Short mmCIF file of C-alpha atoms in Angstrom, two decimals:
data_model
loop_
_atom_site.label_atom_id
_atom_site.label_comp_id
_atom_site.label_asym_id
_atom_site.label_seq_id
_atom_site.Cartn_x
_atom_site.Cartn_y
_atom_site.Cartn_z
CA MET I 37 -30.10 -10.70 20.32
CA ILE I 38 -27.58 -8.32 21.36
CA ARG I 39 -25.06 -10.98 22.15
CA ALA I 40 -25.89 -12.62 18.70
CA LEU I 41 -24.73 -9.33 17.49
CA ILE I 42 -21.84 -8.87 19.11
CA VAL I 43 -20.70 -12.42 18.14
CA ALA I 44 -21.55 -11.39 15.10
CA THR I 45 -19.45 -8.49 14.70
CA LEU I 46 -16.69 -10.16 15.90
CA LEU I 47 -16.65 -13.03 13.10
CA LEU I 48 -17.14 -10.11 10.69
CA ALA I 49 -13.77 -8.87 11.89
CA ALA I 50 -12.20 -11.88 11.96
CA ALA I 51 -13.43 -12.98 8.37
CA VAL I 52 -12.52 -9.45 7.11
CA GLU I 53 -9.13 -9.56 8.72
CA ALA I 54 -8.12 -12.96 8.96
CA LEU I 55 -4.76 -11.68 10.84
CA GLY I 56 -5.30 -12.69 14.55
CA TRP I 57 -4.93 -9.86 17.14
CA ALA I 58 -3.64 -7.37 14.32
CA LEU I 59 -3.70 -4.53 16.30
CA PRO I 60 -2.84 -3.55 19.98
CA PHE I 61 -6.40 -3.14 21.13
CA GLY I 62 -7.41 -6.64 19.10
CA ASP I 63 -10.03 -5.58 16.49
CA SER I 64 -10.44 -2.45 14.48
CA SER I 65 -13.75 -1.18 17.02
CA GLY I 66 -11.10 -0.73 19.98
CA ASN I 67 -13.34 -3.37 21.60
CA ARG I 68 -10.92 -5.26 23.46
CA VAL I 69 -12.76 -8.61 23.09
CA ALA I 70 -11.19 -11.99 21.85
CA ALA I 71 -13.31 -14.42 20.00
CA GLY I 72 -12.69 -18.27 20.92
CA LYS I 73 -11.78 -20.44 23.76
CA GLY I 74 -8.68 -21.75 26.01
CA SER I 75 -8.07 -24.10 27.95
CA PHE I 76 -6.51 -21.76 30.87
CA PRO I 77 -5.03 -22.92 33.55
CA ARG I 78 -3.78 -25.71 31.62
CA TRP I 79 -1.01 -24.33 29.25
CA GLN I 80 2.54 -24.69 27.99
CA ALA I 81 4.30 -21.45 29.34
CA LEU I 82 7.08 -20.06 26.48
CA SER I 83 9.51 -17.47 27.14
CA LEU I 84 12.43 -15.52 25.70
CA VAL I 85 14.29 -12.91 27.35
CA THR I 86 14.99 -9.49 25.12
CA ASP I 87 17.54 -7.12 25.16
CA ALA I 88 14.75 -4.19 25.91
CA PRO I 89 11.58 -4.31 27.57
CA LEU I 90 9.27 -4.75 24.68
CA LYS I 91 6.24 -2.02 24.59
CA TRP I 92 3.76 -3.36 22.18
CA VAL I 93 3.39 -6.98 20.78
CA VAL I 94 0.43 -7.92 17.89
CA ALA I 95 -0.03 -11.29 16.59
CA PHE I 96 1.30 -11.29 13.05
CA GLY I 97 -0.24 -14.26 10.87
CA PRO I 98 0.61 -17.82 11.98
CA ARG I 99 2.86 -18.89 14.77
CA ARG I 100 4.40 -15.15 14.46
CA LEU I 101 4.64 -12.16 16.66
CA ALA I 102 5.58 -8.78 15.70
CA ALA I 103 6.88 -6.37 18.67
CA LEU I 104 8.41 -3.11 19.62
CA ASP I 105 10.72 -2.40 22.22
CA ARG I 106 11.24 1.13 24.53
CA ASP I 107 14.08 1.98 21.99
CA GLY I 108 12.27 1.64 18.69
CA THR I 109 13.44 -1.87 17.54
CA LEU I 110 11.11 -4.14 15.69
CA TRP I 111 11.45 -7.36 16.21
CA LEU I 112 10.05 -10.61 14.95
CA PHE I 113 9.59 -14.10 16.82
CA ASP I 114 8.51 -16.95 15.69
CA VAL I 115 6.29 -19.32 17.51
CA THR I 116 7.53 -22.89 18.02
CA PRO I 117 6.60 -26.15 19.70
CA SER I 118 9.66 -25.92 21.76
CA GLY I 119 9.49 -22.42 22.64
CA LEU I 120 10.18 -18.91 21.26
CA ARG I 121 12.78 -17.59 18.74
CA VAL I 122 14.06 -14.31 16.92
CA GLY I 123 13.15 -14.36 13.63
CA ALA I 124 14.34 -10.77 12.79
CA ARG I 125 15.55 -7.30 14.10
CA TYR I 126 15.44 -4.15 12.77
CA GLY I 127 16.86 -1.47 15.22
CA GLU I 128 15.94 1.66 16.89
CA SER I 129 14.29 3.03 13.54
CA VAL I 130 10.47 3.33 14.70
CA SER I 131 8.47 5.68 17.24
CA PRO I 132 8.25 3.45 20.49
CA ASP I 133 5.07 5.39 20.68
CA GLY I 134 3.38 3.76 17.42
CA PRO I 135 2.95 0.01 17.92
CA PRO I 136 3.23 -2.30 14.72
CA VAL I 137 0.11 -3.27 12.94
CA VAL I 138 -0.30 -5.86 10.60
CA VAL I 139 -1.61 -5.10 7.13
CA ARG I 140 -2.54 -7.13 4.06
CA VAL I 141 -0.02 -5.54 1.31
CA ASP I 142 -1.79 -7.70 -1.63
CA GLN I 143 -3.92 -10.62 -1.64
CA GLU I 144 -1.66 -13.23 -0.68
CA ARG I 145 1.39 -11.21 1.56
CA LEU I 146 1.04 -9.89 4.78
CA GLY I 147 3.17 -6.82 6.20
CA LEU I 148 3.96 -4.36 8.72
CA ALA I 149 2.87 -0.51 9.27
CA LEU I 150 4.78 1.51 11.80
CA VAL I 151 5.45 5.33 12.18
CA ALA I 152 9.68 6.45 12.21
CA PRO I 153 9.68 9.36 14.71
CA ASP I 154 9.97 11.73 12.09
CA GLY I 155 6.43 10.71 10.45
CA ARG I 156 7.36 8.90 7.40
CA LEU I 157 5.18 5.74 7.19
CA LEU I 158 6.98 2.36 7.59
CA VAL I 159 5.86 -0.74 5.61
CA TRP I 160 7.61 -3.89 6.52
CA ASP I 161 7.34 -6.80 3.87
CA ASP I 162 9.24 -9.22 2.36
CA LEU I 163 12.06 -8.80 4.81
CA VAL I 164 12.54 -5.31 4.29
CA LEU I 165 11.49 -2.29 6.15
CA ARG I 166 10.95 0.78 4.32
CA GLY I 167 10.14 4.16 4.45
CA TYR I 168 8.00 6.32 2.45
CA ASP I 169 7.09 9.99 1.91
CA VAL I 170 3.11 9.40 1.62
CA GLY I 171 2.53 13.48 1.29
CA ALA I 172 2.02 14.47 5.04
CA PRO I 173 4.10 13.64 8.22
CA LEU I 174 2.04 11.45 10.47
CA SER I 175 1.90 11.68 14.29
CA PRO I 176 4.84 9.17 15.89
CA LEU I 177 2.32 9.25 18.95
CA THR I 178 -0.05 6.99 17.62
CA PHE I 179 -0.31 4.03 14.67
CA PRO I 180 -2.46 3.81 11.37
CA ILE I 181 -5.50 1.39 11.11
CA PRO I 182 -6.18 -0.55 7.94
CA VAL I 183 -9.24 -0.63 6.16
CA ILE I 184 -10.95 -3.10 3.47
CA GLN I 185 -12.05 -1.12 0.44
CA ALA I 186 -14.97 -2.95 -1.55
CA GLY I 187 -12.96 -4.14 -4.62
CA LYS I 188 -9.10 -3.68 -3.30
CA ALA I 189 -6.49 -6.98 -2.53
CA SER I 190 -4.79 -4.37 -0.25
CA HIS I 191 -5.72 -2.22 3.28
CA ASP I 192 -5.77 0.90 2.61
CA LEU I 193 -5.08 2.92 5.89
CA VAL I 194 -6.55 5.84 8.11
CA ALA I 195 -4.14 8.04 10.00
CA VAL I 196 -3.48 10.93 12.07
CA ALA I 197 -1.19 13.46 10.67
CA GLN I 198 1.31 15.45 12.26
CA ASP I 199 -0.59 18.67 11.83
CA GLY I 200 -3.91 17.20 13.14
CA ALA I 201 -5.71 16.08 9.95
CA VAL I 202 -6.79 12.45 9.30
CA VAL I 203 -5.74 10.99 6.60
CA LEU I 204 -6.63 8.15 3.90
CA ILE I 205 -3.49 6.09 2.52
CA GLY I 206 -3.39 4.06 -0.50
CA GLY I 207 -1.37 2.17 -2.59
CA LEU I 208 0.27 -0.59 -0.25
CA SER I 209 0.01 -2.97 -2.88
CA ALA I 210 2.06 -1.29 -5.70
CA GLY I 211 4.65 -0.08 -3.32
CA SER I 212 4.06 3.42 -3.48
CA PRO I 213 1.65 4.16 -0.61
CA ARG I 214 0.16 7.82 -0.17
CA VAL I 215 -2.09 10.17 0.93
CA ILE I 216 -5.29 9.86 -1.32
CA SER I 217 -7.80 12.20 0.64
CA ARG I 218 -7.47 14.22 3.60
CA LEU I 219 -9.81 15.91 6.18
CA ASP I 220 -8.46 18.83 8.58
CA ILE I 221 -10.17 18.01 12.23
CA ARG I 222 -7.81 18.63 14.44
CA ALA I 223 -7.07 15.22 15.96
CA LEU I 224 -5.54 14.36 19.26
CA PRO I 225 -1.85 13.91 18.38
CA ASP I 226 -1.92 10.61 19.92
CA ALA I 227 -5.53 9.91 18.91
CA ARG I 228 -6.28 5.94 18.45
CA ILE I 229 -8.72 5.87 15.31
CA THR I 230 -11.67 3.10 15.57
CA LEU I 231 -13.49 1.79 13.25
CA ALA I 232 -17.17 0.53 12.78
CA ASP I 233 -20.70 0.93 10.98
CA LEU I 234 -22.18 3.27 13.24
CA ASP I 235 -25.19 4.37 11.01
CA GLY I 236 -26.15 1.01 9.66
CA ASP I 237 -25.41 2.12 6.01
CA GLY I 238 -22.68 -0.84 5.78
CA ALA I 239 -19.82 0.94 5.51
CA PRO I 240 -17.26 1.95 7.99
CA GLU I 241 -17.05 5.17 9.91
CA ALA I 242 -13.86 6.33 11.84
CA VAL I 243 -14.01 7.92 15.08
CA VAL I 244 -11.18 9.97 16.66
CA LEU I 245 -10.74 12.17 19.63
CA THR I 246 -10.30 15.78 18.43
CA GLY I 247 -10.45 19.24 19.71
CA PRO I 248 -7.19 19.16 21.70
CA THR I 249 -7.09 21.09 24.81
CA ASP I 250 -4.99 21.53 28.13
CA ARG I 251 -8.21 22.75 30.58
CA TYR I 252 -7.87 19.48 32.27
CA ALA I 253 -4.44 19.42 33.35
CA HIS I 254 -4.19 15.89 34.88
CA GLY I 255 -1.67 14.55 32.40
CA ILE I 256 -1.74 10.44 33.16
CA LEU I 257 -2.00 9.53 29.87
CA GLY I 258 1.58 10.85 28.32
CA ASP I 259 1.00 14.47 27.91
CA ARG I 260 -1.77 17.35 29.68
CA LEU I 261 -3.63 17.11 25.75
CA GLU I 262 -7.09 15.85 26.42
CA GLY I 263 -9.83 15.72 23.28
CA GLY I 264 -12.56 18.21 23.78
CA SER I 265 -14.85 16.34 21.10
CA VAL I 266 -15.41 13.08 19.35
CA SER I 267 -15.76 13.27 15.35
CA VAL I 268 -17.31 10.44 12.98
CA ILE I 269 -15.48 10.37 9.76
CA GLY I 270 -17.11 8.30 6.75
CA VAL I 271 -14.58 6.15 4.89
CA GLY I 272 -14.94 6.11 1.20
CA SER I 273 -12.61 4.32 -1.40
CA HIS I 274 -10.81 7.48 -2.37
CA SER I 275 -12.37 9.87 0.47
CA LEU I 276 -13.01 11.25 3.96
CA GLU I 277 -15.76 13.07 5.21
CA LEU I 278 -16.98 14.80 8.03
CA LYS I 279 -20.37 13.45 9.22
CA GLY I 280 -20.77 14.29 12.79
CA ARG I 281 -19.56 15.73 16.06
CA TYR I 282 -19.95 15.78 19.52
CA ALA I 283 -18.50 18.42 21.34
CA LEU I 284 -18.24 18.58 25.31
CA PRO I 285 -19.35 21.98 27.02
CA VAL I 286 -16.17 23.19 29.09
CA PRO I 287 -14.93 21.97 31.51
CA ALA I 288 -15.38 18.85 30.71
CA VAL I 289 -12.91 16.53 28.72
CA PHE I 290 -12.32 13.03 27.27
CA GLU I 291 -9.89 11.69 29.11
CA ASP I 292 -9.19 8.71 26.89
CA LEU I 293 -7.58 7.91 23.51
CA VAL I 294 -9.42 5.04 22.41
CA PRO I 295 -13.57 5.49 21.53
CA ILE I 296 -14.46 2.21 22.22
CA LEU I 297 -17.22 0.76 19.84
CA ALA I 298 -19.47 -1.89 21.38
CA PHE I 299 -22.97 -2.96 21.59
CA ILE I 300 -24.02 -2.07 25.09
CA GLY I 301 -28.06 -2.58 25.23
CA GLY I 302 -31.00 -0.25 22.71
CA PRO I 303 -30.12 0.27 19.58
CA PRO I 304 -28.60 -2.23 17.28
CA ARG I 305 -25.91 -0.64 16.32
CA PRO I 306 -22.42 -0.02 18.29
CA SER I 307 -22.66 2.79 20.68
CA VAL I 308 -19.21 5.19 21.48
CA ILE I 309 -17.67 4.86 24.96
CA LEU I 310 -15.44 7.34 26.50
CA THR I 311 -14.18 8.60 29.78
CA ARG I 312 -15.23 12.13 30.38
CA SER I 313 -13.32 14.01 33.14
CA GLY I 314 -13.87 17.81 34.05
CA ASN I 315 -12.64 19.98 36.91
CA GLY I 316 -15.16 20.20 39.23
CA GLN I 317 -16.95 17.55 37.95
CA GLY I 318 -15.01 14.43 38.35
CA THR I 319 -14.65 11.21 35.93
CA SER I 320 -17.66 9.14 34.57
CA MET I 321 -18.33 7.08 31.64
CA VAL I 322 -20.69 8.18 28.97
CA ALA I 323 -22.20 6.51 25.65
CA LEU I 324 -23.08 8.08 22.64
CA GLY I 325 -25.39 6.84 19.93
CA TRP I 326 -25.94 7.78 16.29
CA ARG I 327 -29.27 9.20 16.05
CA ASP I 328 -31.20 11.65 13.37
CA GLY I 329 -27.46 12.00 11.54
CA GLY I 330 -25.62 12.83 14.66
CA LEU I 331 -23.87 11.76 18.06
CA VAL I 332 -26.16 11.96 20.76
CA LEU I 333 -25.82 10.91 24.59
CA LEU I 334 -27.27 7.49 25.34
CA ALA I 335 -26.30 7.22 29.12
CA GLU I 336 -23.67 8.08 31.34
CA GLY I 337 -22.35 6.23 34.60
CA PRO I 338 -21.89 7.48 38.11
CA SER I 339 -19.05 10.35 38.73
CA SER I 340 -15.89 9.88 40.80
CA GLY I 341 -17.07 12.98 42.65
CA ARG I 342 -13.51 14.63 42.61
CA SER I 343 -11.34 15.75 39.81
CA HIS I 344 -7.86 13.28 38.77
CA ARG I 345 -10.24 10.30 39.76
CA TRP I 346 -9.35 8.66 36.32
CA SER I 347 -11.24 5.23 34.65
CA HIS I 348 -9.73 3.11 32.35
CA LEU I 349 -12.69 1.88 30.32
CA ILE I 350 -11.85 -1.82 28.89
CA GLY I 351 -14.60 -3.23 26.97
CA ALA I 352 -18.12 -4.32 26.60
CA LEU I 353 -19.34 -7.74 26.31
CA ASP I 354 -22.31 -9.95 27.98
CA LEU I 355 -20.13 -11.73 30.45
CA SER I 356 -22.46 -12.81 33.15
CA GLY I 357 -25.24 -14.65 30.74
CA GLY I 358 -28.21 -12.67 31.26
CA GLY I 359 -28.48 -11.05 27.84
CA GLN I 360 -27.05 -7.60 28.03
CA PRO I 361 -23.63 -6.41 28.14
CA GLU I 362 -21.86 -5.02 30.52
CA ILE I 363 -19.05 -2.42 30.62
CA VAL I 364 -16.10 -2.95 32.47
CA ALA I 365 -13.85 -0.60 33.54
CA VAL I 366 -10.93 -0.37 35.79
CA THR I 367 -11.66 2.83 38.70
CA THR I 368 -8.67 4.56 39.75
CA PRO I 369 -5.90 1.89 38.68
CA HIS I 370 -2.87 4.06 39.79
CA ILE I 371 -4.39 4.16 43.59
CA GLY I 372 -5.82 1.15 44.69
CA GLY I 373 -7.69 0.12 41.40
CA ALA I 374 -10.98 -1.84 41.43
CA LEU I 375 -12.18 -3.55 38.33
CA THR I 376 -15.95 -2.59 37.92
CA ALA I 377 -18.82 -3.35 35.53
CA TYR I 378 -21.48 -1.59 34.53
CA ARG I 379 -24.82 -2.33 32.80
CA ARG I 380 -27.21 0.60 31.20
CA ALA I 381 -30.81 1.17 32.29
CA GLY I 382 -32.06 3.63 30.32
CA GLY I 383 -30.01 6.98 30.23
CA SER I 384 -27.63 5.56 33.06
CA LEU I 385 -24.52 3.14 33.71
CA VAL I 386 -25.63 1.30 36.80
CA ARG I 387 -22.53 -0.61 38.83
CA VAL I 388 -22.95 -3.72 39.31
CA ALA I 389 -19.82 -5.51 40.22
CA ARG I 390 -16.78 -4.43 42.08
CA ALA I 391 -13.55 -6.05 43.07
CA PRO I 392 -10.72 -3.94 44.61
CA GLY I 393 -6.96 -4.66 43.67
CA TYR I 394 -6.10 -4.21 40.36
CA SER I 395 -4.33 -1.89 38.01
CA SER I 396 -5.07 -2.06 33.90
CA HIS I 397 -2.55 1.08 33.08
CA ALA I 398 0.96 2.98 34.31
CA ILE I 399 0.72 6.45 35.04
CA GLY I 400 2.12 8.60 32.39
CA SER I 401 1.68 6.00 29.71
CA ARG I 402 -0.08 5.96 26.09
CA ASN I 403 -0.54 2.58 26.71
CA LEU I 404 -3.99 1.74 27.57
CA GLU I 405 -4.13 -2.27 26.18
CA GLN I 406 -3.10 -3.80 29.46
CA ALA I 407 -6.46 -5.62 30.03
CA LEU I 408 -8.75 -7.48 27.43
CA ILE I 409 -11.97 -9.81 27.51
CA ALA I 410 -11.68 -13.08 26.87
CA ASP I 411 -12.64 -16.74 27.21
CA LEU I 412 -9.60 -18.11 27.97
CA ASP I 413 -10.56 -21.03 30.31
CA GLY I 414 -12.81 -22.31 28.02
CA ASN I 415 -15.76 -22.59 30.25
CA GLY I 416 -18.30 -20.29 28.03
CA ALA I 417 -17.95 -17.59 30.21
CA PRO I 418 -15.17 -14.86 29.19
CA GLU I 419 -13.01 -13.71 31.96
CA VAL I 420 -11.45 -10.02 32.22
CA VAL I 421 -7.82 -10.08 32.31
CA VAL I 422 -5.67 -7.07 34.40
CA PRO I 423 -2.56 -7.33 36.19
CA ARG I 424 -2.99 -7.25 40.03
CA GLN I 425 -2.32 -3.99 41.56
CA SER I 426 1.16 -4.92 41.67
CA ARG I 427 1.59 -5.51 37.79
CA ASP I 428 3.89 -8.58 38.25
CA ALA I 429 0.92 -10.59 38.29
CA LEU I 430 -2.29 -11.20 35.78
CA ALA I 431 -5.66 -12.63 37.01
CA GLY I 432 -8.80 -13.57 34.74
CA LEU I 433 -11.58 -12.68 36.69
CA GLU I 434 -14.98 -13.86 35.62
CA LEU I 435 -18.51 -11.97 36.36
CA GLN I 436 -20.55 -14.24 38.75
CA GLY I 437 -23.66 -12.74 39.66
CA ASP I 438 -22.81 -9.09 40.86
CA ARG I 439 -19.44 -10.61 42.34
CA TRP I 440 -15.84 -11.27 40.43
CA THR I 441 -14.33 -14.47 41.02
CA GLU I 442 -10.44 -15.08 39.77
CA ARG I 443 -10.23 -18.29 37.51
CA TRP I 444 -6.29 -18.15 36.98
CA VAL I 445 -3.34 -16.28 37.55
CA ILE I 446 0.06 -15.44 35.70
CA GLU I 447 2.74 -15.04 37.71
CA LEU I 448 5.70 -12.32 36.23
CA LYS I 449 9.16 -11.81 36.76
CA SER I 450 8.67 -8.42 36.79
CA PRO I 451 5.79 -5.81 36.10
CA VAL I 452 4.07 -5.87 33.12
CA GLN I 453 5.39 -3.61 30.31
CA SER I 454 3.62 -4.63 27.26
CA ASN I 455 -0.03 -4.48 25.76
CA PHE I 456 -2.09 -8.27 25.89
CA VAL I 457 -2.37 -10.31 22.91
CA ALA I 458 -5.32 -13.02 23.14
CA THR I 459 -5.49 -15.13 19.83
CA ASP I 460 -4.68 -18.48 18.40
CA LEU I 461 -0.89 -18.42 18.04
CA ASP I 462 -0.10 -22.23 17.41
CA GLY I 463 -3.04 -22.91 14.92
CA ASP I 464 -4.86 -25.71 17.07
CA GLY I 465 -7.93 -23.97 17.52
CA LEU I 466 -7.47 -22.36 20.92
CA LEU I 467 -6.93 -18.57 22.64
CA ASP I 468 -3.67 -18.18 23.71
CA PHE I 469 -1.99 -15.51 25.54
CA ALA I 470 0.92 -13.28 25.07
CA VAL I 471 2.56 -10.31 27.23
CA ALA I 472 6.21 -9.03 27.93
CA ASP I 473 7.33 -7.86 31.29
CA ARG I 474 10.50 -5.89 31.75
CA ARG I 475 12.81 -8.81 31.19
CA ALA I 476 10.72 -11.36 28.97
CA LEU I 477 8.47 -12.10 26.31
CA TYR I 478 6.06 -14.80 27.61
CA VAL I 479 3.70 -16.92 25.67
CA PHE I 480 0.85 -19.15 26.73
CA LEU I 481 -0.49 -21.60 24.71
CA SER I 482 -3.94 -23.27 25.54
CA VAL I 483 -3.38 -27.17 25.69
CA ARG I 484 -5.73 -30.11 24.68
#
């Protein structure tokens, strides 16, 4: 039942978006899971050296990738049978902390939404990159999330403003995007908004970390601000409404940027999965669920036992085929990281498998997307794709019982720099994979 619900959610997201890996973390739920199958380790490897390391990569329609480098230059790449080709470049005009996002401008056209360093909304469309003052400067540390509204051919955007408000932006199809609703909510300045139907009413809710606080001075995610709460926002066609907030008691914080909305067993609705940390409390995973008009604690995992021992949540899926989803994380990715799987047992998240030697995050980075879940080898059992501890090799690991097994490995020329992308890049119906290290962009095409 749960596996069917997960598959249905992935298919629904694909049907609504039809844009491939259009966000740096895949679909709008934040659950880093790609639907489909590949042929790894049988692949065709393509590469292209770039002038500056690429920080972010997304799939932009058939046979095209959009990327952003560390200097704020937007790149468009064409994926051809013979190699990668630069289609266009737009130099140093974008905040490198906010990746490109694929949006539907109208029924026929796709575009890209980005944020300028000064907070203007940037929209690439029809070979032109335009900047817009939408009525509120946006946070350059994050990116807007597209949402389809009933009766509209284009996306609206939900975004974090510089003053911590969450704003709804409409008017993409008319070429005049503007804020049409605003909710003053004190969002974390680098929070990533995620979307799912949490309360079962058929409409999406936006979930975002709020209540920025510096009471936990770890600072591994780009600054010393963490979320003291997580908020749920109803997204209407012209309105935003605060529906619920879950606040942590002092000294705890949510040491995260991306609330993951995924099925973990129990109620047939997504849970909100986050990393909780606190001085003297260590770090643990928590799963929140929507009950009686608000968020409540459903389950929590074991504590690390020590402060400043972070766990990086990746996503949740039935990896073992047993009918119950596993929650996947890399514990302490900066100091001997271990790929770890948990299952829910009542109010606990119980560790069921662990493999040391992996790292999914670079300390101080806001990029939490250097890991994903996908059946890239096509055997029916998804792999978790993570860097090895050296960060210059990527491994696909399958959960077999209570053990992780490496199914394939990609060797890079230097440490990984960008997020991961898993989608069909060449139109043959098979999953492909894209990533950048410090020297080049790589695409690995599955082959029949």
